[in-house]
């Protein structure tokens, strides 16, 4: 599951498709999440993540990449994802963003072990700069 249909989400979906993954893109912003941008994904949900998570089961074989970089979208997704059975949950953002995010997640009641399960910053540290390089780092970590 890719939360956020931005340029990194697009590159991740393209690479994941080539690698044979089943992909669901979730973004309430239809300008970002649509068939023209994501022709090869299984599903596109132009709703907030909590609604999409009700429609698509999160299992122990689910990886969730949270990339919208908007706390209104990312934080509720993280609250659910970090309490789910997903084997991988990662979120985009630098160290300051991650520190602020961790504090917000703690304030809404997530435990430290749940928060510590978050892969953040998302992806392997390979010096990635372009969306395609970041997508490779994410998929490599997954």
Tab-separated table of C-alpha atoms in Angstrom, residues 18-136:
chain	number	residue	atom	x	y	z
A	18	UNK	CA	8.049	-4.249	-12.338
A	19	UNK	CA	8.957	-6.398	-9.328
A	20	UNK	CA	5.535	-8.075	-9.311
A	21	UNK	CA	3.968	-6.474	-6.243
A	22	UNK	CA	0.213	-5.993	-5.853
A	23	UNK	CA	-0.160	-2.219	-5.390
A	24	UNK	CA	-2.885	-0.109	-3.827
A	25	UNK	CA	-2.465	3.678	-3.974
A	26	UNK	CA	-4.322	5.686	-1.346
A	27	UNK	CA	-4.598	9.473	-1.507
A	28	UNK	CA	-7.702	11.592	-0.953
A	29	UNK	CA	-6.363	14.063	-3.525
A	30	UNK	CA	-7.623	12.825	-6.901
A	31	UNK	CA	-5.132	15.076	-8.697
A	32	UNK	CA	-2.423	12.809	-7.274
A	33	UNK	CA	-4.196	9.440	-7.289
A	34	UNK	CA	-5.798	8.598	-10.617
A	35	UNK	CA	-5.551	6.022	-13.403
A	36	UNK	CA	-3.635	8.370	-15.690
A	37	UNK	CA	-0.794	8.591	-13.173
A	38	UNK	CA	-1.056	4.995	-11.925
A	39	UNK	CA	-2.217	2.797	-14.823
A	40	UNK	CA	-0.667	-0.427	-13.498
A	41	UNK	CA	-1.845	-0.559	-9.882
A	42	UNK	CA	-4.495	-2.934	-8.605
A	43	UNK	CA	-6.570	-0.232	-6.912
A	44	UNK	CA	-6.669	3.512	-6.410
A	45	UNK	CA	-8.501	4.849	-3.383
A	46	UNK	CA	-9.224	8.589	-3.382
A	47	UNK	CA	-10.259	8.528	0.269
A	48	UNK	CA	-8.447	8.999	3.556
A	49	UNK	CA	-6.379	5.992	4.623
A	50	UNK	CA	-8.662	4.875	7.454
A	51	UNK	CA	-11.475	4.351	4.932
A	52	UNK	CA	-9.199	2.556	2.456
A	53	UNK	CA	-7.856	0.327	5.235
A	54	UNK	CA	-11.443	-0.785	5.896
A	55	UNK	CA	-11.788	-1.732	2.218
A	56	UNK	CA	-8.435	-3.527	1.885
A	57	UNK	CA	-7.280	-5.875	4.616
A	58	UNK	CA	-3.894	-5.288	6.199
A	59	UNK	CA	-2.228	-8.655	6.747
A	60	UNK	CA	1.173	-9.983	7.719
A	61	UNK	CA	2.156	-9.796	4.031
A	62	UNK	CA	1.297	-6.095	3.710
A	63	UNK	CA	3.926	-3.388	3.373
A	64	UNK	CA	2.772	0.205	3.863
A	65	UNK	CA	4.779	3.160	2.552
A	66	UNK	CA	3.468	6.476	3.859
A	67	UNK	CA	4.646	9.200	1.516
A	68	UNK	CA	2.105	12.039	1.378
A	69	UNK	CA	4.170	14.225	3.729
A	70	UNK	CA	0.912	15.701	5.060
A	71	UNK	CA	0.204	14.994	8.753
A	72	UNK	CA	-3.568	15.098	8.117
A	73	UNK	CA	-3.124	12.068	5.858
A	74	UNK	CA	-0.016	10.430	7.318
A	75	UNK	CA	-0.735	10.464	11.068
A	76	UNK	CA	-4.106	8.662	10.947
A	77	UNK	CA	-2.591	6.143	8.531
A	78	UNK	CA	0.314	5.556	10.899
A	79	UNK	CA	-1.989	5.166	13.885
A	80	UNK	CA	-3.751	2.279	12.165
A	81	UNK	CA	-0.760	0.798	10.335
A	82	UNK	CA	1.476	0.618	13.414
A	83	UNK	CA	-1.223	-1.298	15.297
A	84	UNK	CA	-1.830	-3.677	12.393
A	85	UNK	CA	-0.165	-6.919	11.383
A	86	UNK	CA	1.656	-5.262	8.439
A	87	UNK	CA	5.207	-6.567	8.275
A	88	UNK	CA	6.539	-3.180	7.133
A	89	UNK	CA	5.464	0.402	7.833
A	90	UNK	CA	7.672	3.248	6.661
A	91	UNK	CA	7.189	7.008	6.458
A	92	UNK	CA	8.847	9.748	4.466
A	93	UNK	CA	10.522	12.659	6.230
A	94	UNK	CA	13.755	13.916	7.673
A	95	UNK	CA	14.915	13.681	11.258
A	96	UNK	CA	12.982	16.766	12.488
A	97	UNK	CA	9.800	15.574	10.784
A	98	UNK	CA	10.271	12.135	12.338
A	99	UNK	CA	10.869	13.555	15.830
A	100	UNK	CA	7.716	15.671	15.585
A	101	UNK	CA	5.782	12.700	14.187
A	102	UNK	CA	6.952	10.390	16.996
A	103	UNK	CA	5.773	12.916	19.568
A	104	UNK	CA	2.333	13.204	17.908
A	105	UNK	CA	1.995	9.405	17.712
A	106	UNK	CA	2.881	9.088	21.393
A	107	UNK	CA	0.315	11.775	22.271
A	108	UNK	CA	-2.472	9.863	20.499
A	109	UNK	CA	-1.690	6.754	22.530
A	110	UNK	CA	0.711	4.582	20.553
A	111	UNK	CA	3.250	2.741	22.666
A	112	UNK	CA	6.988	3.213	22.254
A	113	UNK	CA	7.417	-0.320	20.808
A	114	UNK	CA	4.723	0.455	18.219
A	115	UNK	CA	6.372	3.765	17.322
A	116	UNK	CA	9.808	2.144	17.217
A	117	UNK	CA	8.507	-0.337	14.612
A	118	UNK	CA	8.227	2.559	12.148
A	119	UNK	CA	10.898	2.612	9.437
A	120	UNK	CA	11.688	6.286	9.374
A	121	UNK	CA	13.258	7.879	7.535
A	122	UNK	CA	11.892	5.395	5.031
A	123	UNK	CA	14.236	3.331	2.858
A	124	UNK	CA	17.803	2.150	3.072
A	125	UNK	CA	20.404	4.878	3.447
A	126	UNK	CA	21.940	4.738	-0.039
A	127	UNK	CA	22.283	8.486	-0.556
A	128	UNK	CA	19.087	8.580	-2.616
A	129	UNK	CA	18.048	11.958	-3.991
A	130	UNK	CA	15.770	11.462	-6.996
A	131	UNK	CA	12.280	9.946	-6.704
A	132	UNK	CA	13.513	6.843	-8.517
A	133	UNK	CA	16.487	6.447	-6.156
A	134	UNK	CA	14.226	6.935	-3.126
A	135	UNK	CA	11.804	4.337	-4.540
A	136	UNK	CA	14.701	1.891	-4.919
